PDB file of C-alpha atoms in Angstrom:
ATOM      1  CA  MET N   5      -9.016   9.914  -3.319  1.00  0.00           C
ATOM      2  CA  SER N   6     -11.855   7.423  -2.788  1.00  0.00           C
ATOM      3  CA  ARG N   7     -11.893   6.765  -6.507  1.00  0.00           C
ATOM      4  CA  ALA N   8      -8.122   6.278  -6.721  1.00  0.00           C
ATOM      5  CA  LEU N   9      -7.693   4.017  -3.756  1.00  0.00           C
ATOM      6  CA  PRO N  10      -9.130   0.933  -5.449  1.00  0.00           C
ATOM      7  CA  ALA N  11      -7.265   1.591  -8.749  1.00  0.00           C
ATOM      8  CA  PRO N  12      -3.936  -0.192  -8.167  1.00  0.00           C
ATOM      9  CA  PRO N  13      -5.096  -3.499  -6.653  1.00  0.00           C
ATOM     10  CA  PRO N  14      -6.676  -4.953  -9.825  1.00  0.00           C
ATOM     11  CA  TRP N  15      -3.567  -3.970 -11.829  1.00  0.00           C
ATOM     12  CA  PHE N  16      -1.370  -5.118  -9.010  1.00  0.00           C
ATOM     13  CA  ALA N  17      -2.972  -8.530  -8.691  1.00  0.00           C
ATOM     14  CA  HIS N  18      -3.145  -9.157 -12.457  1.00  0.00           C
ATOM     15  CA  ALA N  19       0.384  -7.913 -13.240  1.00  0.00           C
ATOM     16  CA  LEU N  20       2.032  -9.951 -10.488  1.00  0.00           C
ATOM     17  CA  ARG N  21       0.549 -13.344 -11.265  1.00  0.00           C
ATOM     18  CA  ALA N  22       3.380 -15.843 -11.211  1.00  0.00           C
ATOM     19  CA  GLN N  23       2.292 -17.461 -14.464  1.00  0.00           C
ATOM     20  CA  ARG N  24       2.479 -15.726 -17.822  1.00  0.00           C
ATOM     21  CA  SER N  25      -1.138 -15.101 -18.763  1.00  0.00           C
ATOM     22  CA  GLY N  26      -0.348 -13.999 -22.295  1.00  0.00           C
ATOM     23  CA  ASP N  27      -3.148 -11.412 -22.093  1.00  0.00           C
ATOM     24  CA  ARG N  28      -1.013  -8.347 -22.749  1.00  0.00           C
ATOM     25  CA  ALA N  29      -4.056  -6.288 -23.866  1.00  0.00           C
ATOM     26  CA  GLU N  30      -5.820  -6.782 -20.523  1.00  0.00           C
ATOM     27  CA  ARG N  31      -2.629  -5.889 -18.589  1.00  0.00           C
ATOM     28  CA  TRP N  32      -2.262  -2.657 -20.576  1.00  0.00           C
ATOM     29  CA  ALA N  33      -5.938  -1.807 -20.181  1.00  0.00           C
ATOM     30  CA  LEU N  34      -5.652  -2.228 -16.379  1.00  0.00           C
ATOM     31  CA  ARG N  35      -2.437  -0.186 -16.341  1.00  0.00           C
ATOM     32  CA  ARG N  36      -4.068   2.649 -18.276  1.00  0.00           C
ATOM     33  CA  GLU N  37      -7.050   2.582 -15.912  1.00  0.00           C
ATOM     34  CA  ALA N  38      -4.757   2.804 -12.894  1.00  0.00           C
ATOM     35  CA  TYR N  39      -2.852   5.762 -14.288  1.00  0.00           C
ATOM     36  CA  SER N  40      -6.028   7.468 -15.465  1.00  0.00           C
ATOM     37  CA  THR N  41      -7.639   7.100 -12.049  1.00  0.00           C
ATOM     38  CA  LEU N  42      -4.485   8.484 -10.389  1.00  0.00           C
ATOM     39  CA  ALA N  43      -4.522  11.465 -12.716  1.00  0.00           C
ATOM     40  CA  ALA N  44      -8.170  12.162 -11.857  1.00  0.00           C
ATOM     41  CA  ALA N  45      -7.325  11.902  -8.147  1.00  0.00           C
ATOM     42  CA  ARG N  46      -4.432  14.326  -8.527  1.00  0.00           C
ATOM     43  CA  ALA N  47      -6.673  16.789 -10.357  1.00  0.00           C
ATOM     44  CA  ALA N  48      -9.325  16.504  -7.619  1.00  0.00           C
ATOM     45  CA  ILE N  49      -6.665  17.050  -4.957  1.00  0.00           C
ATOM     46  CA  ALA N  50      -5.333  20.140  -6.703  1.00  0.00           C
ATOM     47  CA  LEU N  51      -8.830  21.547  -7.107  1.00  0.00           C
ATOM     48  CA  SER N  52      -9.702  20.866  -3.452  1.00  0.00           C
ATOM     49  CA  ALA N  53      -6.454  22.443  -2.272  1.00  0.00           C
ATOM     50  CA  ALA N  54      -7.381  25.604  -4.174  1.00  0.00           C
ATOM     51  CA  GLU N  55     -10.731  25.877  -2.344  1.00  0.00           C
ATOM     52  CA  LEU N  56     -11.467  27.898   0.793  1.00  0.00           C
ATOM     53  CA  PRO N  57      -9.577  26.680   3.857  1.00  0.00           C
ATOM     54  CA  ASN N  58     -12.660  25.005   5.361  1.00  0.00           C
ATOM     55  CA  LEU N  59     -12.930  22.761   2.303  1.00  0.00           C
ATOM     56  CA  ALA N  60      -9.207  22.408   1.552  1.00  0.00           C
ATOM     57  CA  ARG N  61      -8.424  20.896   4.940  1.00  0.00           C
ATOM     58  CA  HIS N  62     -10.389  17.768   3.993  1.00  0.00           C
ATOM     59  CA  THR N  63      -7.778  16.826   1.408  1.00  0.00           C
ATOM     60  CA  GLU N  64      -4.726  17.788   3.344  1.00  0.00           C
ATOM     61  CA  GLY N  65      -2.096  15.010   3.003  1.00  0.00           C
ATOM     62  CA  THR N  66      -3.873  13.175   0.206  1.00  0.00           C
ATOM     63  CA  ASP N  67      -1.244  14.277  -2.310  1.00  0.00           C
ATOM     64  CA  THR N  68       1.256  12.087  -0.411  1.00  0.00           C
ATOM     65  CA  VAL N  69      -1.050   9.078  -0.771  1.00  0.00           C
ATOM     66  CA  ALA N  70      -1.512   9.740  -4.491  1.00  0.00           C
ATOM     67  CA  ALA N  71       2.304   9.904  -4.912  1.00  0.00           C
ATOM     68  CA  THR N  72       2.706   6.594  -3.116  1.00  0.00           C
ATOM     69  CA  LEU N  73      -0.041   5.025  -5.199  1.00  0.00           C
ATOM     70  CA  GLU N  74       1.694   6.218  -8.313  1.00  0.00           C
ATOM     71  CA  ARG N  75       5.041   4.762  -7.174  1.00  0.00           C
ATOM     72  CA  LEU N  76       3.233   1.495  -6.461  1.00  0.00           C
ATOM     73  CA  VAL N  77       1.748   1.393  -9.979  1.00  0.00           C
ATOM     74  CA  ASP N  78       5.163   2.307 -11.479  1.00  0.00           C
ATOM     75  CA  THR N  79       6.900  -0.438  -9.471  1.00  0.00           C
ATOM     76  CA  THR N  80       4.195  -2.935 -10.314  1.00  0.00           C
ATOM     77  CA  THR N  81       4.669  -2.124 -14.012  1.00  0.00           C
ATOM     78  CA  ALA N  82       8.428  -2.728 -13.690  1.00  0.00           C
ATOM     79  CA  CYS N  83       7.740  -6.002 -11.907  1.00  0.00           C
ATOM     80  CA  ALA N  84       5.244  -7.138 -14.589  1.00  0.00           C
ATOM     81  CA  VAL N  85       7.775  -6.471 -17.293  1.00  0.00           C
ATOM     82  CA  HIS N  86      10.409  -8.469 -15.354  1.00  0.00           C
ATOM     83  CA  LEU N  87       7.951 -11.312 -14.832  1.00  0.00           C
ATOM     84  CA  ASP N  88       7.171 -11.353 -18.561  1.00  0.00           C
ATOM     85  CA  ASP N  89      10.902 -11.593 -19.304  1.00  0.00           C
ATOM     86  CA  THR N  90      12.019 -14.022 -16.612  1.00  0.00           C
ATOM     87  CA  GLY N  91       8.971 -15.657 -15.059  1.00  0.00           C
ATOM     88  CA  ARG N  92       9.849 -14.603 -11.495  1.00  0.00           C
ATOM     89  CA  LEU N  93      10.384 -11.631  -9.214  1.00  0.00           C
ATOM     90  CA  THR N  94      13.693 -10.827  -7.574  1.00  0.00           C
ATOM     91  CA  ALA N  95      14.072 -10.197  -3.860  1.00  0.00           C
ATOM     92  CA  ARG N  96      14.654  -6.543  -4.664  1.00  0.00           C
ATOM     93  CA  HIS N  97      11.319  -6.245  -6.439  1.00  0.00           C
ATOM     94  CA  THR N  98       9.492  -7.955  -3.654  1.00  0.00           C
ATOM     95  CA  ARG N  99      11.153  -5.708  -1.075  1.00  0.00           C
ATOM     96  CA  GLN N 100      10.225  -2.570  -3.046  1.00  0.00           C
ATOM     97  CA  LEU N 101       6.584  -3.645  -3.302  1.00  0.00           C
ATOM     98  CA  GLU N 102       6.410  -4.540   0.384  1.00  0.00           C
ATOM     99  CA  GLU N 103       7.884  -1.176   1.374  1.00  0.00           C
ATOM    100  CA  LEU N 104       5.444   0.751  -0.820  1.00  0.00           C
ATOM    101  CA  ILE N 105       2.451  -1.248   0.459  1.00  0.00           C
ATOM    102  CA  GLY N 106       3.601  -0.610   4.060  1.00  0.00           C
ATOM    103  CA  LYS N 107       4.038   3.085   3.376  1.00  0.00           C
ATOM    104  CA  LEU N 108       0.622   3.283   1.718  1.00  0.00           C
ATOM    105  CA  GLU N 109      -1.057   1.562   4.699  1.00  0.00           C
ATOM    106  CA  LEU N 110       0.586   3.949   7.149  1.00  0.00           C
ATOM    107  CA  GLU N 111      -0.481   7.010   5.070  1.00  0.00           C
ATOM    108  CA  ARG N 112      -4.065   5.685   4.825  1.00  0.00           C
ATOM    109  CA  GLU N 113      -4.245   5.037   8.562  1.00  0.00           C
ATOM    110  CA  ARG N 114      -2.839   8.505   9.296  1.00  0.00           C
ATOM    111  CA  LEU N 115      -5.494  10.125   7.131  1.00  0.00           C
ATOM    112  CA  GLY N 116      -8.297   7.806   8.214  1.00  0.00           C
ATOM    113  CA  LEU N 117      -8.821   6.362   4.723  1.00  0.00           C
ATOM    114  CA  SER N 118     -10.119   2.849   4.172  1.00  0.00           C
ATOM    115  CA  VAL N 119      -7.487   0.209   3.779  1.00  0.00           C
ATOM    116  CA  LEU N 120      -7.663  -2.246   0.912  1.00  0.00           C
ATOM    117  CA  PRO N 121      -6.045  -5.660   1.299  1.00  0.00           C
ATOM    118  CA  VAL N 122      -2.957  -5.929  -0.869  1.00  0.00           C
ATOM    119  CA  SER N 123      -0.207  -8.521  -0.539  1.00  0.00           C
ATOM    120  CA  VAL N 124       2.933  -9.466  -2.476  1.00  0.00           C
TER     121      VAL N 124
END
């Protein structure tokens, strides 16, 4: 999980810039990196869960964090597409992002994971 936790913020920050940067290649590279890192985290979680109970307990609950991170990346992608098309976010998009960020922060606190600053 420690590798996955920093993955969304660079994509998040770049994708949600209010201006159109025109650098589609960079956006896609960051998006691929975020999804690749999440896939690696999910694989590590599955492997750890299959270990002996003394080892598996250290990853208990991290699958929920990975699912929330994935939803955040998915939502950020949808918002980036909308920004490309319209130049602005709707209140619905902002609310979805805020809810996911809040959920992620609660999950991280519950598991004792470090919290990265993310804002909409």
